[in-house]
Amino acid sequence: LATGPRQNNSIFYEIRTYDIKPPKMKEFVEMFNKYVHLRTAHSELVGLWSAELGAMNKVVHIWKYDNFAHRTAVRHALANDKDWQGKFISPVLPLIEKQHNEVAYLVPWCQLGKPPKEGGVYEWVTFQMKPGGPALWGEAFRAAINAHINTGYTKLIGVFHTEYGLLNTVHVIWWNESPDHRAAGRHRAHEDARVVAAVRDSVRFLESQQNMLLIPLQCSPLK
């Protein structure tokens, strides 16, 4: 089924999720922090995080591409980059348990945001929506997102819907000052009649949801 309207350009985001072998998590993070500059020489890194709650030994990173030809060129260049292959890829492959990737677009009404300051935490919420894409659930979903924004306790970073991967998946990234600040804000939101009404309307299109609390790596552009 069609995903419905999206941005009026060809920009997309590749979301890569790596499950790291538990004893190797510290080593993997150190390697990424040390050598990520070799990778960002080829294309733009949006953010890089490790899971703190909701998952363990998991790393999530987002890469931005102008179009699919751009990604193809970057992947070709990386395969031929001896420094990247030798210093990072070869040593870290034995540390990785599993890899998963998705291609996603920002929903049409969302621009990629930035946190107001460094030092906070990120909440990554994944919604599995009923088939039909933003053309079906977009308005109700947007109202629910805006209701949370209007409470003022959280900052929206981005809303992505998948083009490749499990379809009708929506990833929402929020920024909060701390886990406790997020918890207090959620408590207030659950008592806000406007939030409750908007969420009740949106869940008509919802199949399931899950979330993670993420900590940005030292080298992440979003901190």
PDB file of C-alpha atoms in Angstrom:
ATOM      1  CA  LEU A   1       0.000   0.000   0.000  1.00  0.00           C
ATOM      2  CA  ALA A   2       1.150   3.534  -0.725  1.00  0.00           C
ATOM      3  CA  THR A   3       2.718   5.425   2.144  1.00  0.00           C
ATOM      4  CA  GLY A   4       0.905   8.606   1.237  1.00  0.00           C
ATOM      5  CA  PRO A   5       2.385  12.109   0.975  1.00  0.00           C
ATOM      6  CA  ARG A   6       5.922  12.813   2.088  1.00  0.00           C
ATOM      7  CA  GLN A   7       8.507  15.568   1.774  1.00  0.00           C
ATOM      8  CA  ASN A   8       8.658  17.364  -1.556  1.00  0.00           C
ATOM      9  CA  ASN A   9      12.227  16.219  -2.147  1.00  0.00           C
ATOM     10  CA  SER A  10      14.185  12.988  -2.405  1.00  0.00           C
ATOM     11  CA  ILE A  11      15.994  13.185   0.948  1.00  0.00           C
ATOM     12  CA  PHE A  12      15.671  10.067   3.075  1.00  0.00           C
ATOM     13  CA  TYR A  13      17.177   8.642   6.241  1.00  0.00           C
ATOM     14  CA  GLU A  14      18.712   5.235   6.808  1.00  0.00           C
ATOM     15  CA  ILE A  15      18.115   3.959  10.322  1.00  0.00           C
ATOM     16  CA  ARG A  16      20.640   1.308  11.311  1.00  0.00           C
ATOM     17  CA  THR A  17      20.267  -0.733  14.489  1.00  0.00           C
ATOM     18  CA  TYR A  18      23.051  -2.966  15.751  1.00  0.00           C
ATOM     19  CA  ASP A  19      22.787  -5.533  18.524  1.00  0.00           C
ATOM     20  CA  ILE A  20      26.213  -5.803  20.135  1.00  0.00           C
ATOM     21  CA  LYS A  21      27.551  -8.856  21.957  1.00  0.00           C
ATOM     22  CA  PRO A  22      27.140  -8.009  25.669  1.00  0.00           C
ATOM     23  CA  PRO A  23      30.826  -8.273  26.668  1.00  0.00           C
ATOM     24  CA  LYS A  24      31.821  -6.140  23.665  1.00  0.00           C
ATOM     25  CA  MET A  25      29.577  -3.088  24.071  1.00  0.00           C
ATOM     26  CA  LYS A  26      32.236  -0.867  25.654  1.00  0.00           C
ATOM     27  CA  GLU A  27      34.764  -1.800  22.969  1.00  0.00           C
ATOM     28  CA  PHE A  28      32.293  -1.124  20.159  1.00  0.00           C
ATOM     29  CA  VAL A  29      31.401   2.333  21.506  1.00  0.00           C
ATOM     30  CA  GLU A  30      35.074   3.233  21.900  1.00  0.00           C
ATOM     31  CA  MET A  31      35.786   2.170  18.326  1.00  0.00           C
ATOM     32  CA  PHE A  32      32.883   4.198  16.947  1.00  0.00           C
ATOM     33  CA  ASN A  33      33.915   7.304  18.863  1.00  0.00           C
ATOM     34  CA  LYS A  34      37.495   6.924  17.648  1.00  0.00           C
ATOM     35  CA  TYR A  35      36.874   6.247  13.965  1.00  0.00           C
ATOM     36  CA  VAL A  36      33.483   7.756  13.102  1.00  0.00           C
ATOM     37  CA  HIS A  37      35.263  10.641  11.354  1.00  0.00           C
ATOM     38  CA  LEU A  38      36.290   8.166   8.645  1.00  0.00           C
ATOM     39  CA  ARG A  39      32.634   7.370   8.041  1.00  0.00           C
ATOM     40  CA  THR A  40      31.288  10.938   8.214  1.00  0.00           C
ATOM     41  CA  ALA A  41      33.804  11.938   5.545  1.00  0.00           C
ATOM     42  CA  HIS A  42      31.434  10.173   3.130  1.00  0.00           C
ATOM     43  CA  SER A  43      27.935  11.191   4.290  1.00  0.00           C
ATOM     44  CA  GLU A  44      26.055  12.964   7.056  1.00  0.00           C
ATOM     45  CA  LEU A  45      25.473  11.332  10.416  1.00  0.00           C
ATOM     46  CA  VAL A  46      22.308  12.648  12.089  1.00  0.00           C
ATOM     47  CA  GLY A  47      22.616  10.903  15.439  1.00  0.00           C
ATOM     48  CA  LEU A  48      24.194   7.937  17.193  1.00  0.00           C
ATOM     49  CA  TRP A  49      22.909   6.489  20.453  1.00  0.00           C
ATOM     50  CA  SER A  50      23.160   3.504  22.776  1.00  0.00           C
ATOM     51  CA  ALA A  51      20.088   2.083  24.493  1.00  0.00           C
ATOM     52  CA  GLU A  52      19.826   2.637  28.239  1.00  0.00           C
ATOM     53  CA  LEU A  53      16.269   1.431  28.921  1.00  0.00           C
ATOM     54  CA  GLY A  54      13.854  -0.625  26.845  1.00  0.00           C
ATOM     55  CA  ALA A  55      16.706  -2.558  25.215  1.00  0.00           C
ATOM     56  CA  MET A  56      20.254  -3.585  26.075  1.00  0.00           C
ATOM     57  CA  ASN A  57      23.515  -3.668  24.135  1.00  0.00           C
ATOM     58  CA  LYS A  58      21.883  -1.896  21.214  1.00  0.00           C
ATOM     59  CA  VAL A  59      23.206   0.990  19.110  1.00  0.00           C
ATOM     60  CA  VAL A  60      21.004   3.110  16.820  1.00  0.00           C
ATOM     61  CA  HIS A  61      22.316   5.500  14.184  1.00  0.00           C
ATOM     62  CA  ILE A  62      20.689   7.606  11.477  1.00  0.00           C
ATOM     63  CA  TRP A  63      22.329   8.620   8.180  1.00  0.00           C
ATOM     64  CA  LYS A  64      20.992  11.232   5.779  1.00  0.00           C
ATOM     65  CA  TYR A  65      21.071  10.822   1.987  1.00  0.00           C
ATOM     66  CA  ASP A  66      20.062  13.149  -0.842  1.00  0.00           C
ATOM     67  CA  ASN A  67      18.602  10.263  -2.857  1.00  0.00           C
ATOM     68  CA  PHE A  68      19.214   6.581  -3.568  1.00  0.00           C
ATOM     69  CA  ALA A  69      21.967   7.313  -6.092  1.00  0.00           C
ATOM     70  CA  HIS A  70      23.769   9.238  -3.351  1.00  0.00           C
ATOM     71  CA  ARG A  71      23.561   6.250  -0.995  1.00  0.00           C
ATOM     72  CA  THR A  72      24.830   3.891  -3.705  1.00  0.00           C
ATOM     73  CA  ALA A  73      27.819   6.144  -4.343  1.00  0.00           C
ATOM     74  CA  VAL A  74      28.582   6.396  -0.634  1.00  0.00           C
ATOM     75  CA  ARG A  75      28.382   2.635  -0.108  1.00  0.00           C
ATOM     76  CA  HIS A  76      30.715   2.116  -3.065  1.00  0.00           C
ATOM     77  CA  ALA A  77      33.180   4.652  -1.684  1.00  0.00           C
ATOM     78  CA  LEU A  78      33.097   3.042   1.767  1.00  0.00           C
ATOM     79  CA  ALA A  79      33.800  -0.393   0.303  1.00  0.00           C
ATOM     80  CA  ASN A  80      36.938   1.074  -1.266  1.00  0.00           C
ATOM     81  CA  ASP A  81      38.039   3.162   1.729  1.00  0.00           C
ATOM     82  CA  LYS A  82      40.996   1.190   3.114  1.00  0.00           C
ATOM     83  CA  ASP A  83      41.153   3.181   6.348  1.00  0.00           C
ATOM     84  CA  TRP A  84      37.458   2.655   7.108  1.00  0.00           C
ATOM     85  CA  GLN A  85      37.568  -1.022   6.213  1.00  0.00           C
ATOM     86  CA  GLY A  86      40.827  -1.748   7.997  1.00  0.00           C
ATOM     87  CA  LYS A  87      40.586   0.407  11.111  1.00  0.00           C
ATOM     88  CA  PHE A  88      36.869   0.060  11.846  1.00  0.00           C
ATOM     89  CA  ILE A  89      34.913  -2.535   9.856  1.00  0.00           C
ATOM     90  CA  SER A  90      37.288  -5.491  10.227  1.00  0.00           C
ATOM     91  CA  PRO A  91      37.794  -5.054  13.998  1.00  0.00           C
ATOM     92  CA  VAL A  92      34.138  -4.376  14.880  1.00  0.00           C
ATOM     93  CA  LEU A  93      32.369  -7.029  12.812  1.00  0.00           C
ATOM     94  CA  PRO A  94      33.146  -9.749  15.395  1.00  0.00           C
ATOM     95  CA  LEU A  95      31.569  -7.513  18.082  1.00  0.00           C
ATOM     96  CA  ILE A  96      28.169  -7.335  16.356  1.00  0.00           C
ATOM     97  CA  GLU A  97      25.466  -9.897  17.014  1.00  0.00           C
ATOM     98  CA  LYS A  98      22.877  -8.616  14.534  1.00  0.00           C
ATOM     99  CA  GLN A  99      22.278  -5.708  12.129  1.00  0.00           C
ATOM    100  CA  HIS A 100      19.029  -4.205  10.915  1.00  0.00           C
ATOM    101  CA  ASN A 101      18.338  -1.265   8.637  1.00  0.00           C
ATOM    102  CA  GLU A 102      15.342   0.732   7.472  1.00  0.00           C
ATOM    103  CA  VAL A 103      14.847   3.538   4.984  1.00  0.00           C
ATOM    104  CA  ALA A 104      12.508   6.229   6.258  1.00  0.00           C
ATOM    105  CA  TYR A 105      11.206   9.666   5.341  1.00  0.00           C
ATOM    106  CA  LEU A 106      10.321  12.490   7.651  1.00  0.00           C
ATOM    107  CA  VAL A 107       6.549  12.823   7.722  1.00  0.00           C
ATOM    108  CA  PRO A 108       5.415  15.796   5.600  1.00  0.00           C
ATOM    109  CA  TRP A 109       4.615  18.026   8.590  1.00  0.00           C
ATOM    110  CA  CYS A 110       7.877  17.497  10.463  1.00  0.00           C
ATOM    111  CA  GLN A 111      11.298  19.068  10.117  1.00  0.00           C
ATOM    112  CA  LEU A 112      14.319  17.533  11.810  1.00  0.00           C
ATOM    113  CA  GLY A 113      14.835  19.312  15.131  1.00  0.00           C
ATOM    114  CA  LYS A 114      17.701  19.836  17.543  1.00  0.00           C
ATOM    115  CA  PRO A 115      17.732  19.815  21.350  1.00  0.00           C
ATOM    116  CA  PRO A 116      17.863  23.191  23.114  1.00  0.00           C
ATOM    117  CA  LYS A 117      21.062  22.157  24.880  1.00  0.00           C
ATOM    118  CA  GLU A 118      23.447  19.243  25.277  1.00  0.00           C
ATOM    119  CA  GLY A 119      23.330  16.717  28.063  1.00  0.00           C
ATOM    120  CA  GLY A 120      19.796  15.347  27.875  1.00  0.00           C
ATOM    121  CA  VAL A 121      18.355  11.972  26.947  1.00  0.00           C
ATOM    122  CA  TYR A 122      16.395  10.793  23.933  1.00  0.00           C
ATOM    123  CA  GLU A 123      13.238   8.735  23.863  1.00  0.00           C
ATOM    124  CA  TRP A 124      12.791   6.611  20.734  1.00  0.00           C
ATOM    125  CA  VAL A 125       9.189   5.497  20.329  1.00  0.00           C
ATOM    126  CA  THR A 126       8.252   3.037  17.583  1.00  0.00           C
ATOM    127  CA  PHE A 127       4.606   2.825  16.521  1.00  0.00           C
ATOM    128  CA  GLN A 128       3.281   0.076  14.291  1.00  0.00           C
ATOM    129  CA  MET A 129       0.303   1.656  12.524  1.00  0.00           C
ATOM    130  CA  LYS A 130      -2.520   0.078  10.563  1.00  0.00           C
ATOM    131  CA  PRO A 131      -1.784  -0.268   6.807  1.00  0.00           C
ATOM    132  CA  GLY A 132      -2.413   2.834   4.736  1.00  0.00           C
ATOM    133  CA  GLY A 133       0.417   5.187   5.636  1.00  0.00           C
ATOM    134  CA  PRO A 134       0.245   8.879   6.583  1.00  0.00           C
ATOM    135  CA  ALA A 135      -2.645   9.390   4.171  1.00  0.00           C
ATOM    136  CA  LEU A 136      -4.737   7.290   6.566  1.00  0.00           C
ATOM    137  CA  TRP A 137      -3.422   8.038  10.048  1.00  0.00           C
ATOM    138  CA  GLY A 138      -1.369  11.195   9.506  1.00  0.00           C
ATOM    139  CA  GLU A 139      -3.799  13.830  10.788  1.00  0.00           C
ATOM    140  CA  ALA A 140      -4.739  11.958  13.959  1.00  0.00           C
ATOM    141  CA  PHE A 141      -1.119  11.054  14.645  1.00  0.00           C
ATOM    142  CA  ARG A 142      -0.010  14.651  14.150  1.00  0.00           C
ATOM    143  CA  ALA A 143      -2.668  15.865  16.588  1.00  0.00           C
ATOM    144  CA  ALA A 144      -1.414  13.432  19.229  1.00  0.00           C
ATOM    145  CA  ILE A 145       2.187  14.546  18.690  1.00  0.00           C
ATOM    146  CA  ASN A 146       1.237  18.228  18.889  1.00  0.00           C
ATOM    147  CA  ALA A 147      -0.750  17.631  22.059  1.00  0.00           C
ATOM    148  CA  HIS A 148       2.395  16.326  23.736  1.00  0.00           C
ATOM    149  CA  ILE A 149       4.495  19.187  22.364  1.00  0.00           C
ATOM    150  CA  ASN A 150       2.001  21.721  23.714  1.00  0.00           C
ATOM    151  CA  THR A 151       2.478  20.444  27.255  1.00  0.00           C
ATOM    152  CA  GLY A 152       5.980  21.914  27.050  1.00  0.00           C
ATOM    153  CA  TYR A 153       7.817  19.135  28.865  1.00  0.00           C
ATOM    154  CA  THR A 154       9.475  17.573  25.821  1.00  0.00           C
ATOM    155  CA  LYS A 155      11.162  18.530  22.550  1.00  0.00           C
ATOM    156  CA  LEU A 156      10.320  16.813  19.270  1.00  0.00           C
ATOM    157  CA  ILE A 157      13.378  15.840  17.214  1.00  0.00           C
ATOM    158  CA  GLY A 158      11.790  13.934  14.345  1.00  0.00           C
ATOM    159  CA  VAL A 159       8.955  11.749  13.096  1.00  0.00           C
ATOM    160  CA  PHE A 160       9.914   9.158  10.473  1.00  0.00           C
ATOM    161  CA  HIS A 161       7.812   6.644   8.552  1.00  0.00           C
ATOM    162  CA  THR A 162       9.340   3.647   6.810  1.00  0.00           C
ATOM    163  CA  GLU A 163       9.713   3.135   3.093  1.00  0.00           C
ATOM    164  CA  TYR A 164      11.856  -0.008   3.334  1.00  0.00           C
ATOM    165  CA  GLY A 165      11.678  -2.352   6.301  1.00  0.00           C
ATOM    166  CA  LEU A 166       8.472  -3.125   8.155  1.00  0.00           C
ATOM    167  CA  LEU A 167       5.952  -0.804   6.483  1.00  0.00           C
ATOM    168  CA  ASN A 168       3.578   1.468   8.403  1.00  0.00           C
ATOM    169  CA  THR A 169       6.196   1.821  11.113  1.00  0.00           C
ATOM    170  CA  VAL A 170       6.658   5.274  12.607  1.00  0.00           C
ATOM    171  CA  HIS A 171       9.660   6.252  14.712  1.00  0.00           C
ATOM    172  CA  VAL A 172       9.296   9.330  16.911  1.00  0.00           C
ATOM    173  CA  ILE A 173      12.344  10.821  18.619  1.00  0.00           C
ATOM    174  CA  TRP A 174      11.896  13.076  21.653  1.00  0.00           C
ATOM    175  CA  TRP A 175      14.473  14.935  23.740  1.00  0.00           C
ATOM    176  CA  ASN A 176      14.166  15.483  27.489  1.00  0.00           C
ATOM    177  CA  GLU A 177      16.463  17.035  30.057  1.00  0.00           C
ATOM    178  CA  SER A 178      16.619  13.824  32.076  1.00  0.00           C
ATOM    179  CA  PRO A 179      14.698  10.559  32.634  1.00  0.00           C
ATOM    180  CA  ASP A 180      13.076  12.077  35.726  1.00  0.00           C
ATOM    181  CA  HIS A 181      12.046  15.196  33.814  1.00  0.00           C
ATOM    182  CA  ARG A 182      10.497  12.975  31.175  1.00  0.00           C
ATOM    183  CA  ALA A 183       8.655  10.900  33.805  1.00  0.00           C
ATOM    184  CA  ALA A 184       7.207  13.997  35.490  1.00  0.00           C
ATOM    185  CA  GLY A 185       6.130  15.420  32.138  1.00  0.00           C
ATOM    186  CA  ARG A 186       4.454  12.198  31.098  1.00  0.00           C
ATOM    187  CA  HIS A 187       2.534  12.156  34.368  1.00  0.00           C
ATOM    188  CA  ARG A 188       1.225  15.664  33.710  1.00  0.00           C
ATOM    189  CA  ALA A 189       0.385  14.780  30.103  1.00  0.00           C
ATOM    190  CA  HIS A 190      -1.689  11.791  31.174  1.00  0.00           C
ATOM    191  CA  GLU A 191      -3.811  14.146  33.261  1.00  0.00           C
ATOM    192  CA  ASP A 192      -4.256  16.666  30.434  1.00  0.00           C
ATOM    193  CA  ALA A 193      -7.681  16.255  28.805  1.00  0.00           C
ATOM    194  CA  ARG A 194      -6.381  17.561  25.459  1.00  0.00           C
ATOM    195  CA  VAL A 195      -3.612  14.959  25.347  1.00  0.00           C
ATOM    196  CA  VAL A 196      -5.961  12.174  26.393  1.00  0.00           C
ATOM    197  CA  ALA A 197      -8.484  13.093  23.680  1.00  0.00           C
ATOM    198  CA  ALA A 198      -5.842  13.340  20.934  1.00  0.00           C
ATOM    199  CA  VAL A 199      -4.210  10.046  21.899  1.00  0.00           C
ATOM    200  CA  ARG A 200      -7.575   8.298  22.083  1.00  0.00           C
ATOM    201  CA  ASP A 201      -8.299   9.377  18.512  1.00  0.00           C
ATOM    202  CA  SER A 202      -4.849   8.340  17.247  1.00  0.00           C
ATOM    203  CA  VAL A 203      -4.833   4.855  18.780  1.00  0.00           C
ATOM    204  CA  ARG A 204      -7.667   3.869  16.439  1.00  0.00           C
ATOM    205  CA  PHE A 205      -4.899   3.383  13.877  1.00  0.00           C
ATOM    206  CA  LEU A 206      -2.364   1.770  16.213  1.00  0.00           C
ATOM    207  CA  GLU A 207      -1.301  -1.888  16.190  1.00  0.00           C
ATOM    208  CA  SER A 208       1.502  -1.754  18.758  1.00  0.00           C
ATOM    209  CA  GLN A 209       4.214   0.472  20.185  1.00  0.00           C
ATOM    210  CA  GLN A 210       7.488   0.216  22.064  1.00  0.00           C
ATOM    211  CA  ASN A 211      10.080   2.662  23.295  1.00  0.00           C
ATOM    212  CA  MET A 212      13.715   3.001  24.298  1.00  0.00           C
ATOM    213  CA  LEU A 213      15.596   5.562  26.335  1.00  0.00           C
ATOM    214  CA  LEU A 214      18.756   6.436  24.410  1.00  0.00           C
ATOM    215  CA  ILE A 215      22.026   8.064  25.429  1.00  0.00           C
ATOM    216  CA  PRO A 216      23.970   9.880  22.680  1.00  0.00           C
ATOM    217  CA  LEU A 217      27.513   8.725  22.045  1.00  0.00           C
ATOM    218  CA  GLN A 218      30.312  11.235  22.428  1.00  0.00           C
ATOM    219  CA  CYS A 219      30.643  11.540  18.640  1.00  0.00           C
ATOM    220  CA  SER A 220      26.917  11.991  17.938  1.00  0.00           C
ATOM    221  CA  PRO A 221      25.899  15.293  16.281  1.00  0.00           C
ATOM    222  CA  LEU A 222      22.716  15.173  18.367  1.00  0.00           C
ATOM    223  CA  LYS A 223      23.843  15.234  22.007  1.00  0.00           C
TER     224      LYS A 223
END
